[in-house]
Amino acid sequence: MPQGQEVGSPITGERRVFMTGNEVIAWAALAARADIMYGYPITPQNEIMHYWTRLAPKYGKGFLQTEDELSAGFTTLGGVMAGRKAFTATAGPGNVLMQEPMSMAEAMRLPVVVAVMQRGGPSTGTVIYSQQEVNLTTFGGNGEGLRVVYSTATHQELYDYTIKAFNTAWRYRFPTFILADGYQGKMREPLTIYDPVERGIELLAPEAFLGLPGTPGVDRPPAQYRNTYNLEEELQEVLLDYIEEYEKVAPEIVEHDDLGTEDAEVVVAAHGVVARACKQAVEQLRNEGLKVGYFRPITLRPLPVDALRAVAGRTRRILVVESAYGQLGRLLRDGLYGLTVEMVSHYKPGVGITPEEVAAHARELVS
Amino acid sequence: MAAPSMPRSWRRDTKPHKFCPGCGHGIALRALGQAIDHLGIQDRAIFGCDIGCSLLAWDFFNVDTVQTHHGRTTPVMTGIKRAKPDLVCVAYMGDGGGYAIGAQHLVNAAARNEEITVILINNTLYAMTGGQMAPTTMPGQKTETTPYGRDPELTGPPLLGPEMVAAITPEGAYVARGTVSKLKQLTKIMIRALQNQIEGRGFSFVEVLSTCPTNWRTNAEETWSFLEEKMPSYFTVGEIKVPAAEGDGNG
């Protein structure tokens, strides 16, 4: 079946399902009318490909298993330039290799979508879980980190934000990441899947960068993309335009979640699945009458700086909780620069975090 | 005497081009331009160039173009072709991009018989980065990283790229080695390499022996004798693999 041909939606109506996160991403990509996936196996994201290769041919979608992540990233860029909704997925050392094509995507403003299921690091680390790919995914390439990074916490969010990621990428033309982790990829959880079009969500149509109608130089100018400039000033001019545009649209893109921050003496800040443990801990402490709040950036890049600073202006302390050694902490500290709020850390690189330990730590800070 | 005509598919407002005097890229790109003209594919050809000297061709043609790097031109063209098979995708790179840093892409695209055309310029060294050893540097050849001449005992013999590609490609692939010293033959090879893709037979690969007087530090006469005498003694020029369907073999 030719690629990119619409053969109906894979989902009609709303369906309550019980799926692994990797399976959710494959379904969501189909629901978002993605055309083609280019991928390379690495744990813990493999099942995104496994499900895609089972589902995709039924809906006229394409797939290529490449020789490595460099190739997966660059073929994805090729698919995007050809005017298809192309995406890829990776983790850990694969995410390291993926930074080279993503830097080119930033340079050429290509709307590529990447799902990252974080695993332990540095290097091969562990194969299942961590939150240690925040630095890499937000600012990992050579360049300025002109990307959008959604950090998901639940399977419902994996579904919702995968669909949203395609729209964000094609609307703003910055590479867009769904940053999850191996726990999310591998565990099963209930969620509702749906056809976004039936819900009234407009899905942006892809547009071709290359191979447009007409003969270049005769009917139209040739489309010529490069990532090399002859002069430093020439590059700066292009980059300053991109940066200005990125900063202009950042307020439209940023998202966060918070709870009880209006009166909190301590605010617990976290992202991804760790934020679930933190939210549960904060709800429990508030039930006990303690003035504890919760703040979670959903976009790690751009960071919801205004919301964060507003919270910080009302509280005495922020407890940063993450399964990494200060990768979120560094983003938050940067966002809080100039404010006098105290930052306390609860860092467990590569290890999961329970509501009980967060509650215990937060309790110490308020009592 | 009338000046030689430019291929129609060349972009005139970017000429004269940016390559050094005596560089072979202009000749190779002329052959490619004539092949594009001959086949009438200017409206659906996609030209991908790599990092190194080949990047200077990013605005060379009136053809949609993307300039990438490190031999990644092969996967970018693969991605485009897989997404839109009616386009004719040409990956244009040097010996470093194809045989060293990007070798895994060349090897795997060849093994999968991707329906793209890869054109690789062999000038026996890394030119834009300042003249270091490449996989194709000749035995005894002096470069910035082999200042006493390349010793194959230490660094291995020069890589025979087309022979490798011919060995690993399935039926349907087209593989040839041309030289900028034989423009007519090179143009014919380019036409056949593109035709092979258009007809959907498989991977097409052309290595082009080319000149770099800047880094070779040679005058005109020495440049030409290195290209015409020294290089072909190791790198055999001609068609190496033609699809059975093509029939007429060794053009």
Coordinates of C-alpha atoms in Angstrom, one line a residue:
Chain A
M1 CA 0.0 0.0 0.0
P2 CA 1.5 3.4 -0.9
Q3 CA 2.8 5.3 2.1
G4 CA 1.0 8.4 3.4
Q5 CA -2.3 7.3 2.1
E6 CA -5.2 7.8 4.5
V7 CA -7.0 4.6 5.1
G8 CA -9.4 5.7 7.8
S9 CA -8.8 6.3 11.4
P10 CA -7.5 3.4 13.5
I11 CA -9.8 4.4 16.3
T12 CA -13.4 5.3 16.3
G13 CA -15.3 6.5 19.3
E14 CA -13.6 6.4 22.7
R15 CA -12.0 3.2 24.0
R16 CA -10.9 2.4 27.4
V17 CA -7.8 0.3 27.1
F18 CA -5.1 -1.2 29.3
M19 CA -1.7 -0.9 27.5
T20 CA 2.0 -0.4 28.0
G21 CA 3.3 3.1 27.4
N22 CA 5.2 2.0 24.3
E23 CA 2.0 0.6 22.8
V24 CA 0.2 3.8 23.7
I25 CA 2.8 5.8 21.7
A26 CA 2.3 3.6 18.6
W27 CA -1.5 4.1 18.8
A28 CA -1.2 7.8 19.4
A29 CA 1.1 8.2 16.4
L30 CA -1.5 6.5 14.3
A31 CA -4.2 8.6 15.7
A32 CA -2.1 11.7 14.9
R33 CA -2.0 10.5 11.3
A34 CA 1.8 9.9 11.3
D35 CA 2.9 8.5 8.0
I36 CA 6.2 6.8 8.6
M37 CA 8.5 5.7 11.4
Y38 CA 12.2 5.3 11.0
G39 CA 13.8 3.5 14.0
Y40 CA 16.6 1.5 15.5
P41 CA 16.2 -0.9 18.4
I42 CA 17.2 0.1 21.9
T43 CA 15.7 -0.8 25.2
P44 CA 13.3 0.4 26.7
Q45 CA 11.6 1.9 23.6
N46 CA 11.6 -1.2 21.3
E47 CA 7.9 -1.9 21.6
I48 CA 7.0 1.4 20.0
M49 CA 8.5 -0.1 16.8
H50 CA 7.0 -3.5 17.5
Y51 CA 3.5 -2.2 17.8
W52 CA 4.0 0.3 14.9
T53 CA 5.2 -2.5 12.6
R54 CA 2.1 -4.6 13.5
L55 CA -0.4 -1.7 13.1
A56 CA 1.1 0.4 10.4
P57 CA 0.7 -1.8 7.3
K58 CA -3.0 -2.0 8.0
Y59 CA -3.3 1.7 7.6
G60 CA -0.9 2.2 4.7
K61 CA 1.9 3.5 6.9
G62 CA 5.6 3.1 6.4
F63 CA 8.5 1.8 8.5
L64 CA 12.2 1.4 8.0
Q65 CA 14.6 -0.2 10.5
T66 CA 17.9 1.7 10.0
E67 CA 21.5 0.7 10.8
D68 CA 21.8 3.0 13.8
E69 CA 20.2 6.0 15.5
L70 CA 22.2 8.5 13.4
S71 CA 20.5 7.0 10.4
A72 CA 17.1 6.7 12.1
G73 CA 17.3 10.5 12.9
F74 CA 18.5 11.5 9.5
T75 CA 16.0 9.3 7.6
T76 CA 13.3 10.8 9.8
L77 CA 14.5 14.3 8.7
G78 CA 14.3 13.1 5.0
G79 CA 10.8 11.9 5.5
V80 CA 9.8 15.2 7.1
M81 CA 11.4 17.2 4.2
A82 CA 9.5 15.0 1.7
G83 CA 6.3 16.2 3.4
R84 CA 5.4 13.3 5.6
K85 CA 4.6 13.1 9.3
A86 CA 7.7 11.1 10.2
F87 CA 8.9 10.2 13.6
T88 CA 11.4 8.1 15.5
A89 CA 12.0 6.8 19.1
T90 CA 15.1 6.2 21.1
A91 CA 16.8 6.0 24.5
G92 CA 20.1 6.4 26.4
P93 CA 23.1 5.9 24.1
G94 CA 20.7 6.1 21.1
N95 CA 19.6 9.5 22.3
V96 CA 23.3 10.5 22.3
L97 CA 23.6 9.6 18.7
M98 CA 20.2 11.2 17.9
Q99 CA 21.6 14.6 18.9
E100 CA 23.4 15.0 15.6
P101 CA 20.3 14.7 13.4
M102 CA 18.3 16.8 15.9
S103 CA 20.9 19.6 15.7
M104 CA 20.3 19.6 11.9
A105 CA 16.6 19.6 12.6
E106 CA 17.1 22.8 14.7
A107 CA 19.4 24.3 12.0
M108 CA 16.8 23.7 9.2
R109 CA 13.6 24.1 11.4
L110 CA 12.4 20.6 10.6
P111 CA 9.2 19.4 12.5
V112 CA 10.5 16.1 13.6
V113 CA 8.9 14.1 16.4
V114 CA 11.0 11.9 18.7
A115 CA 9.8 9.8 21.6
V116 CA 12.6 9.3 24.2
M117 CA 12.2 6.6 26.9
Q118 CA 14.9 7.4 29.4
R119 CA 17.2 4.7 30.8
G120 CA 20.1 4.9 33.2
G121 CA 23.4 6.5 32.3
P122 CA 26.0 7.6 31.8
S123 CA 26.8 5.4 28.8
T124 CA 24.9 2.1 28.7
G125 CA 23.9 2.5 32.4
T126 CA 20.8 0.4 33.0
V127 CA 18.2 -0.5 30.5
I128 CA 15.0 0.4 32.2
Y129 CA 14.6 3.6 34.1
S130 CA 16.0 7.1 35.0
Q131 CA 15.4 10.7 34.5
Q132 CA 18.9 11.3 33.3
E133 CA 18.2 12.3 29.7
V134 CA 16.9 15.8 30.6
N135 CA 20.2 17.6 29.8
L136 CA 20.6 15.7 26.6
T137 CA 17.1 16.1 25.3
T138 CA 16.7 19.8 26.2
F139 CA 20.2 21.1 25.3
G140 CA 22.1 18.1 24.0
G141 CA 23.1 19.1 20.5
N142 CA 25.7 21.6 19.4
G143 CA 23.6 24.8 19.2
E144 CA 21.1 26.5 21.4
G145 CA 18.5 23.8 22.2
L146 CA 15.7 25.2 20.0
R147 CA 13.3 22.4 20.7
V148 CA 10.2 21.5 22.5
V149 CA 10.3 18.8 25.2
Y150 CA 7.1 17.4 26.8
S151 CA 7.7 15.4 30.0
T152 CA 4.8 12.9 30.5
A153 CA 3.7 11.4 33.8
T154 CA 0.8 9.1 32.9
H155 CA -0.2 6.8 30.0
Q156 CA -3.1 9.2 29.2
E157 CA -0.5 11.9 28.8
L158 CA 1.6 9.7 26.6
Y159 CA -1.4 9.5 24.3
D160 CA -2.5 13.1 24.5
Y161 CA 1.0 14.6 24.2
T162 CA 2.2 12.3 21.4
I163 CA -0.8 13.6 19.4
K164 CA 0.0 17.2 20.5
A165 CA 3.7 16.8 19.7
F166 CA 3.0 16.4 15.9
N167 CA 0.9 19.5 16.0
T168 CA 3.5 21.5 17.9
A169 CA 6.3 20.3 15.6
W170 CA 4.4 21.3 12.4
R171 CA 3.0 24.5 13.8
Y172 CA 6.3 25.9 15.1
R173 CA 8.8 23.9 13.1
F174 CA 11.1 23.0 16.0
P175 CA 12.0 19.4 16.8
T176 CA 9.6 18.1 19.4
F177 CA 10.3 15.4 22.0
I178 CA 8.0 13.3 24.1
L179 CA 10.3 12.6 27.1
A180 CA 9.1 9.6 29.1
D181 CA 11.0 6.7 30.7
G182 CA 11.3 3.0 30.8
Y183 CA 8.8 2.7 33.6
Q184 CA 6.3 4.4 31.4
G185 CA 7.3 2.5 28.4
K186 CA 7.1 -0.9 30.0
M187 CA 4.2 -0.7 32.5
R188 CA 0.6 -1.2 31.8
E189 CA -2.0 1.4 32.8
P190 CA -5.6 2.2 31.9
L191 CA -6.3 5.1 29.6
T192 CA -8.8 6.3 27.1
I193 CA -7.8 6.3 23.4
Y194 CA -9.7 8.4 20.9
D195 CA -9.7 9.8 17.4
P196 CA -8.5 13.4 17.9
V197 CA -10.5 14.6 14.9
E198 CA -13.7 13.3 16.4
R199 CA -12.9 15.3 19.5
G200 CA -12.5 18.4 17.5
I201 CA -8.7 18.5 17.7
E202 CA -7.4 19.9 14.4
L203 CA -4.5 17.9 13.1
L204 CA -2.0 20.1 11.2
A205 CA -1.3 18.7 7.7
P206 CA 2.4 18.2 6.8
E207 CA 3.9 20.2 4.0
A208 CA 6.7 19.3 1.7
F209 CA 10.0 21.1 2.0
L210 CA 11.4 19.5 -1.2
G211 CA 10.0 18.1 -4.4
L212 CA 7.3 20.7 -4.8
P213 CA 5.4 21.0 -8.1
G214 CA 7.1 22.7 -11.0
T215 CA 10.7 22.8 -12.3
P216 CA 13.1 24.6 -10.0
G217 CA 14.7 27.6 -11.7
V218 CA 11.9 27.7 -14.3
D219 CA 8.5 27.7 -12.5
R220 CA 9.8 28.4 -9.0
P221 CA 13.1 29.0 -7.1
P222 CA 14.9 25.8 -6.0
A223 CA 14.3 24.8 -2.4
Q224 CA 17.9 24.7 -1.0
Y225 CA 18.5 23.9 2.6
R226 CA 21.9 24.0 4.2
N227 CA 23.4 23.8 7.7
T228 CA 26.7 25.4 6.9
Y229 CA 27.4 29.1 6.6
N230 CA 30.4 30.9 5.2
L231 CA 30.6 33.7 7.7
E232 CA 30.1 33.8 11.4
E233 CA 27.9 36.9 11.0
E234 CA 25.7 35.0 8.5
L235 CA 25.1 32.2 10.9
Q236 CA 24.4 34.6 13.8
E237 CA 21.8 36.5 11.8
V238 CA 19.9 33.2 11.0
L239 CA 20.2 32.1 14.7
L240 CA 19.1 35.4 16.2
D241 CA 16.0 35.1 14.0
Y242 CA 15.3 31.6 15.2
I243 CA 15.9 32.5 18.8
E244 CA 13.6 35.5 18.6
E245 CA 10.9 33.3 17.1
Y246 CA 11.5 30.6 19.7
E247 CA 11.2 33.1 22.5
K248 CA 8.1 34.6 21.0
V249 CA 6.2 31.3 20.8
A250 CA 7.5 29.9 24.1
P251 CA 4.6 31.4 26.1
E252 CA 2.1 29.6 23.8
I253 CA 3.9 26.3 24.2
V254 CA 4.7 26.2 28.0
E255 CA 2.6 24.0 30.2
H256 CA 2.7 23.1 33.9
D257 CA 0.7 21.6 36.7
D258 CA 0.5 22.7 40.3
L259 CA -1.3 22.1 43.5
G260 CA -1.6 24.0 46.7
T261 CA 1.2 26.5 45.9
E262 CA -0.8 29.5 47.0
D263 CA -0.1 29.0 50.7
A264 CA 2.8 26.6 50.7
E265 CA 5.8 26.9 52.9
V266 CA 7.5 24.3 50.8
V267 CA 6.9 23.5 47.2
V268 CA 7.9 20.1 45.9
A269 CA 9.0 20.3 42.2
A270 CA 9.4 17.3 40.0
H271 CA 8.6 16.1 36.4
G272 CA 7.6 12.9 34.7
V273 CA 6.6 9.9 36.7
V274 CA 8.4 11.2 39.8
A275 CA 5.9 14.0 39.8
R276 CA 3.1 11.4 40.4
A277 CA 4.9 10.3 43.6
C278 CA 5.3 13.9 44.6
K279 CA 1.7 14.9 43.9
Q280 CA 0.5 11.9 46.0
A281 CA 2.9 12.9 48.8
V282 CA 1.7 16.5 48.7
E283 CA -2.0 15.5 48.8
Q284 CA -1.3 13.4 51.8
L285 CA 0.6 16.1 53.6
R286 CA -2.1 18.7 52.8
N287 CA -4.7 16.3 54.3
E288 CA -2.7 16.4 57.4
G289 CA -2.9 20.2 57.4
L290 CA 0.7 20.9 56.4
K291 CA 1.3 23.8 54.0
V292 CA 3.1 21.9 51.2
G293 CA 2.6 22.6 47.5
Y294 CA 3.5 20.9 44.2
F295 CA 4.9 22.2 41.0
R296 CA 5.5 20.2 37.8
P297 CA 6.8 21.6 34.5
I298 CA 5.2 19.6 31.7
T299 CA 7.4 21.4 29.1
L300 CA 11.0 21.1 30.2
R301 CA 12.0 23.2 27.1
P302 CA 10.7 25.8 26.9
L303 CA 10.4 25.9 30.7
P304 CA 7.3 27.5 32.2
V305 CA 9.4 30.2 33.8
D306 CA 6.7 32.7 34.6
A307 CA 4.6 30.1 36.4
L308 CA 7.7 28.8 38.3
R309 CA 8.7 32.3 39.4
A310 CA 5.2 33.1 40.5
V311 CA 5.2 30.0 42.7
A312 CA 8.8 30.8 44.0
G313 CA 7.7 34.3 44.9
R314 CA 5.1 32.9 47.3
T315 CA 7.1 30.1 49.0
R316 CA 10.1 29.8 51.2
R317 CA 11.6 26.6 49.9
I318 CA 11.5 24.4 46.8
L319 CA 12.3 20.7 47.2
V320 CA 13.5 19.4 43.8
V321 CA 12.9 15.7 43.5
E322 CA 14.3 13.7 40.5
S323 CA 15.7 10.4 39.5
A324 CA 18.8 12.2 38.3
Y325 CA 21.5 14.3 40.0
G326 CA 20.2 17.8 39.5
Q327 CA 19.3 17.8 35.8
L328 CA 15.8 19.3 36.5
G329 CA 17.4 21.2 39.4
R330 CA 19.7 23.0 37.0
L331 CA 16.8 24.0 34.7
L332 CA 14.8 25.3 37.7
R333 CA 17.7 27.2 39.2
D334 CA 18.3 28.9 35.9
G335 CA 14.6 29.8 35.7
L336 CA 14.7 31.1 39.3
Y337 CA 17.8 33.3 38.9
G338 CA 17.7 36.4 41.0
L339 CA 15.0 35.2 43.4
T340 CA 15.9 34.4 47.0
V341 CA 13.9 31.1 47.4
E342 CA 15.9 28.3 49.0
M343 CA 16.4 25.1 46.9
V344 CA 16.7 21.8 48.6
S345 CA 17.4 18.6 46.6
H346 CA 16.2 15.0 46.7
Y347 CA 18.3 13.4 44.0
K348 CA 18.4 9.7 43.3
P349 CA 20.1 9.2 39.9
G350 CA 18.7 6.3 38.0
V351 CA 16.4 5.1 40.8
G352 CA 12.7 5.3 41.3
I353 CA 11.2 7.5 44.0
T354 CA 8.2 6.7 46.2
P355 CA 5.5 9.0 47.7
E356 CA 6.5 8.0 51.2
E357 CA 10.1 9.2 50.9
V358 CA 9.0 12.5 49.3
A359 CA 6.4 13.0 52.1
A360 CA 9.1 12.2 54.7
H361 CA 11.5 14.7 53.2
A362 CA 8.9 17.4 52.8
R363 CA 7.6 16.9 56.3
E364 CA 11.1 17.6 57.7
L365 CA 11.2 20.9 55.8
V366 CA 7.9 22.2 57.1
S367 CA 8.0 21.0 60.7
Chain B
M1 CA 35.5 29.5 -30.1
A2 CA 32.2 29.3 -28.3
A3 CA 32.4 28.7 -24.6
P4 CA 31.2 25.3 -23.4
S5 CA 27.6 25.4 -22.6
M6 CA 26.4 25.0 -19.0
P7 CA 23.9 22.1 -18.3
R8 CA 20.4 23.5 -18.2
S9 CA 20.0 22.2 -14.6
W10 CA 22.8 24.4 -13.3
R11 CA 21.9 27.5 -11.4
R12 CA 23.5 30.2 -13.4
D13 CA 23.5 33.0 -10.7
T14 CA 25.7 30.9 -8.5
K15 CA 28.4 30.6 -11.2
P16 CA 31.4 30.8 -11.3
H17 CA 31.3 28.1 -8.6
K18 CA 33.1 28.1 -5.3
F19 CA 35.6 25.3 -5.8
C20 CA 39.4 25.8 -6.0
P21 CA 41.0 26.2 -9.4
G22 CA 41.9 22.8 -10.7
C23 CA 39.3 21.0 -8.5
G24 CA 37.5 18.1 -10.1
H25 CA 34.1 18.7 -8.4
G26 CA 33.0 21.1 -11.2
I27 CA 33.6 18.5 -13.8
A28 CA 31.8 15.8 -11.8
L29 CA 28.9 18.1 -11.3
R30 CA 28.9 19.0 -15.0
A31 CA 28.5 15.3 -15.8
L32 CA 25.7 15.0 -13.2
G33 CA 24.0 18.1 -14.6
Q34 CA 24.1 16.7 -18.1
A35 CA 22.7 13.4 -16.9
I36 CA 19.8 15.3 -15.2
D37 CA 19.2 17.2 -18.4
H38 CA 19.4 14.1 -20.6
L39 CA 16.8 12.3 -18.4
G40 CA 14.6 15.3 -18.0
I41 CA 14.3 15.0 -14.2
Q42 CA 15.1 18.5 -13.0
D43 CA 11.6 18.8 -11.6
R44 CA 11.9 15.7 -9.5
A45 CA 15.6 15.3 -8.7
I46 CA 16.6 15.9 -5.1
F47 CA 20.3 16.7 -4.7
G48 CA 21.9 15.9 -1.3
C49 CA 25.4 17.1 -0.6
D50 CA 27.6 16.3 2.4
I51 CA 30.1 18.1 4.6
G52 CA 33.6 18.8 3.2
C53 CA 34.1 20.3 -0.2
S54 CA 30.9 18.8 -1.5
L55 CA 28.9 21.2 0.7
L56 CA 30.0 24.0 -1.6
A57 CA 27.4 22.5 -4.1
W58 CA 24.5 23.4 -1.8
D59 CA 23.2 26.0 -4.3
F60 CA 24.9 24.6 -7.4
F61 CA 21.8 23.3 -9.3
N62 CA 18.4 24.5 -10.1
V63 CA 17.3 21.4 -8.3
D64 CA 15.8 21.0 -4.8
T65 CA 18.8 20.5 -2.5
V66 CA 19.6 19.6 1.1
Q67 CA 23.2 19.9 2.5
T68 CA 23.9 17.7 5.5
H69 CA 27.1 16.2 6.9
H70 CA 29.3 13.3 7.9
G71 CA 28.1 10.8 5.3
R72 CA 24.5 11.3 6.6
T73 CA 23.5 12.4 3.2
T74 CA 22.9 8.8 2.4
P75 CA 20.2 8.3 5.2
V76 CA 18.6 11.7 4.4
M77 CA 18.2 10.7 0.8
T78 CA 16.9 7.3 1.9
G79 CA 14.4 8.9 4.2
I80 CA 13.1 11.1 1.4
K81 CA 13.0 8.3 -1.1
R82 CA 11.1 6.0 1.3
A83 CA 8.6 8.8 2.0
K84 CA 8.1 9.9 -1.6
P85 CA 9.3 7.2 -4.1
D86 CA 8.6 9.3 -7.2
L87 CA 11.5 11.6 -6.4
V88 CA 15.0 10.9 -7.8
C89 CA 17.4 11.1 -4.9
V90 CA 21.1 11.7 -5.3
A91 CA 23.5 11.7 -2.4
Y92 CA 26.8 13.4 -3.3
M93 CA 29.7 13.1 -1.0
G94 CA 33.5 12.7 -0.6
D95 CA 35.6 9.7 0.3
G96 CA 35.7 10.7 4.0
G97 CA 31.9 11.0 4.2
G98 CA 31.3 7.8 2.3
Y99 CA 34.1 5.5 3.3
A100 CA 35.1 6.6 6.8
I101 CA 32.7 8.5 9.1
G102 CA 29.6 7.6 7.1
A103 CA 30.6 4.1 6.0
Q104 CA 27.9 2.3 8.0
H105 CA 25.3 4.3 6.1
L106 CA 26.8 3.4 2.7
V107 CA 27.2 -0.2 3.6
N108 CA 23.7 -0.6 4.9
A109 CA 22.0 1.4 2.2
A110 CA 23.8 -0.7 -0.4
A111 CA 22.9 -4.0 1.4
R112 CA 19.2 -3.0 1.6
N113 CA 19.4 -2.0 -2.1
E114 CA 17.9 1.4 -1.4
E115 CA 16.7 3.0 -4.6
I116 CA 18.9 6.0 -4.4
T117 CA 22.0 7.1 -6.3
V118 CA 25.2 7.7 -4.3
I119 CA 28.0 9.7 -6.1
L120 CA 31.3 9.7 -4.2
I121 CA 34.2 11.9 -5.1
N122 CA 37.6 10.2 -4.5
N123 CA 40.4 12.7 -4.4
T124 CA 42.5 10.5 -2.1
L125 CA 42.3 12.8 0.9
Y126 CA 40.2 15.0 3.2
A127 CA 40.3 18.3 1.3
M128 CA 38.3 20.9 3.1
T129 CA 39.6 20.0 6.5
G130 CA 43.1 20.6 5.3
G131 CA 44.5 17.5 3.6
Q132 CA 44.5 14.7 6.1
M133 CA 44.6 11.0 5.2
A134 CA 41.4 9.4 3.8
P135 CA 40.5 5.7 3.4
T136 CA 41.5 6.3 -0.3
T137 CA 45.0 7.8 0.3
M138 CA 47.5 6.0 -2.0
P139 CA 50.4 4.0 -0.6
G140 CA 53.3 6.4 -0.1
Q141 CA 51.1 9.5 -0.5
K142 CA 52.0 12.4 1.7
T143 CA 49.1 14.0 3.6
E144 CA 49.0 16.2 6.8
T145 CA 48.5 13.0 8.9
T146 CA 50.9 10.9 6.8
P147 CA 53.7 13.4 6.4
Y148 CA 56.2 10.6 5.5
G149 CA 53.8 8.9 3.1
R150 CA 51.0 6.5 3.8
D151 CA 52.3 3.2 5.1
P152 CA 49.7 0.4 4.4
E153 CA 51.4 -1.7 7.0
L154 CA 50.3 0.8 9.6
T155 CA 47.0 2.2 8.1
G156 CA 45.9 -0.5 5.7
P157 CA 45.6 -0.3 1.9
P158 CA 43.3 2.2 0.2
L159 CA 39.7 1.2 0.3
L160 CA 38.2 -0.1 -3.0
G161 CA 34.7 1.3 -2.5
P162 CA 32.9 0.3 -5.6
E163 CA 34.3 -3.2 -5.4
M164 CA 33.0 -3.4 -1.8
V165 CA 29.6 -2.1 -2.8
A166 CA 29.4 -4.5 -5.8
A167 CA 30.1 -7.4 -3.5
I168 CA 27.4 -6.5 -0.9
T169 CA 24.6 -5.3 -3.1
P170 CA 21.8 -7.6 -4.3
E171 CA 20.8 -8.0 -7.9
G172 CA 19.6 -4.8 -9.5
A173 CA 22.4 -2.6 -8.2
Y174 CA 24.5 -0.5 -10.5
V175 CA 28.1 0.2 -9.6
A176 CA 30.8 2.0 -11.5
R177 CA 34.0 4.0 -11.2
G178 CA 34.5 7.0 -13.4
T179 CA 37.1 9.8 -13.6
V180 CA 36.9 13.5 -14.3
S181 CA 39.5 12.9 -16.9
K182 CA 37.0 11.1 -19.1
L183 CA 33.9 13.4 -19.1
K184 CA 32.0 11.5 -21.8
Q185 CA 32.3 8.2 -20.0
L186 CA 31.6 9.8 -16.7
T187 CA 28.4 11.4 -18.0
K188 CA 27.3 8.0 -19.4
I189 CA 27.9 6.4 -16.1
M190 CA 25.9 9.1 -14.3
I191 CA 23.0 8.6 -16.7
R192 CA 23.0 4.9 -16.1
A193 CA 23.2 5.4 -12.4
L194 CA 20.2 7.7 -12.4
Q195 CA 18.3 5.5 -14.9
N196 CA 18.8 2.5 -12.6
Q197 CA 17.0 4.4 -9.8
I198 CA 14.3 5.7 -12.0
E199 CA 13.5 2.2 -13.2
G200 CA 13.4 1.0 -9.6
R201 CA 16.1 -1.7 -9.9
G202 CA 18.0 -0.8 -6.8
F203 CA 21.0 1.0 -5.4
S204 CA 23.3 2.9 -7.7
F205 CA 26.9 3.8 -6.7
V206 CA 29.4 5.9 -8.7
E207 CA 32.9 6.6 -7.4
V208 CA 34.6 9.5 -9.3
L209 CA 38.3 9.9 -9.4
S210 CA 39.0 13.5 -9.0
T211 CA 41.7 16.1 -8.4
C212 CA 42.8 18.3 -5.4
P213 CA 45.8 20.3 -6.5
T214 CA 45.5 22.5 -3.4
N215 CA 46.2 19.7 -0.9
W216 CA 48.2 17.5 -3.3
R217 CA 50.4 20.6 -3.7
T218 CA 50.7 19.8 -7.4
N219 CA 51.0 22.0 -10.5
A220 CA 48.7 21.4 -13.5
E221 CA 50.9 18.8 -15.1
E222 CA 51.5 16.8 -11.9
T223 CA 47.9 17.0 -10.9
W224 CA 46.8 15.5 -14.2
S225 CA 49.4 12.8 -14.2
F226 CA 48.4 11.8 -10.7
L227 CA 44.8 11.6 -11.8
E228 CA 45.4 9.9 -15.1
E229 CA 48.3 7.6 -14.3
K230 CA 48.7 7.0 -10.6
M231 CA 45.1 6.7 -9.5
P232 CA 43.7 4.3 -12.1
S233 CA 46.6 2.0 -11.5
Y234 CA 45.0 1.2 -8.2
F235 CA 41.4 2.3 -8.7
T236 CA 40.1 0.6 -11.9
V237 CA 37.9 2.8 -14.0
G238 CA 34.7 1.4 -15.7
E239 CA 31.4 -0.3 -14.9
I240 CA 31.8 -2.9 -12.1
K241 CA 28.2 -4.2 -11.7
V242 CA 25.3 -3.7 -14.0
P243 CA 21.8 -5.1 -13.5
A244 CA 21.0 -8.2 -15.7
A245 CA 18.0 -6.3 -17.2
E246 CA 20.4 -3.7 -18.6
G247 CA 22.1 -6.2 -20.8
D248 CA 24.8 -4.3 -22.6
G249 CA 27.3 -4.5 -19.8
N250 CA 30.7 -2.8 -20.0
G251 CA 30.1 0.6 -21.4

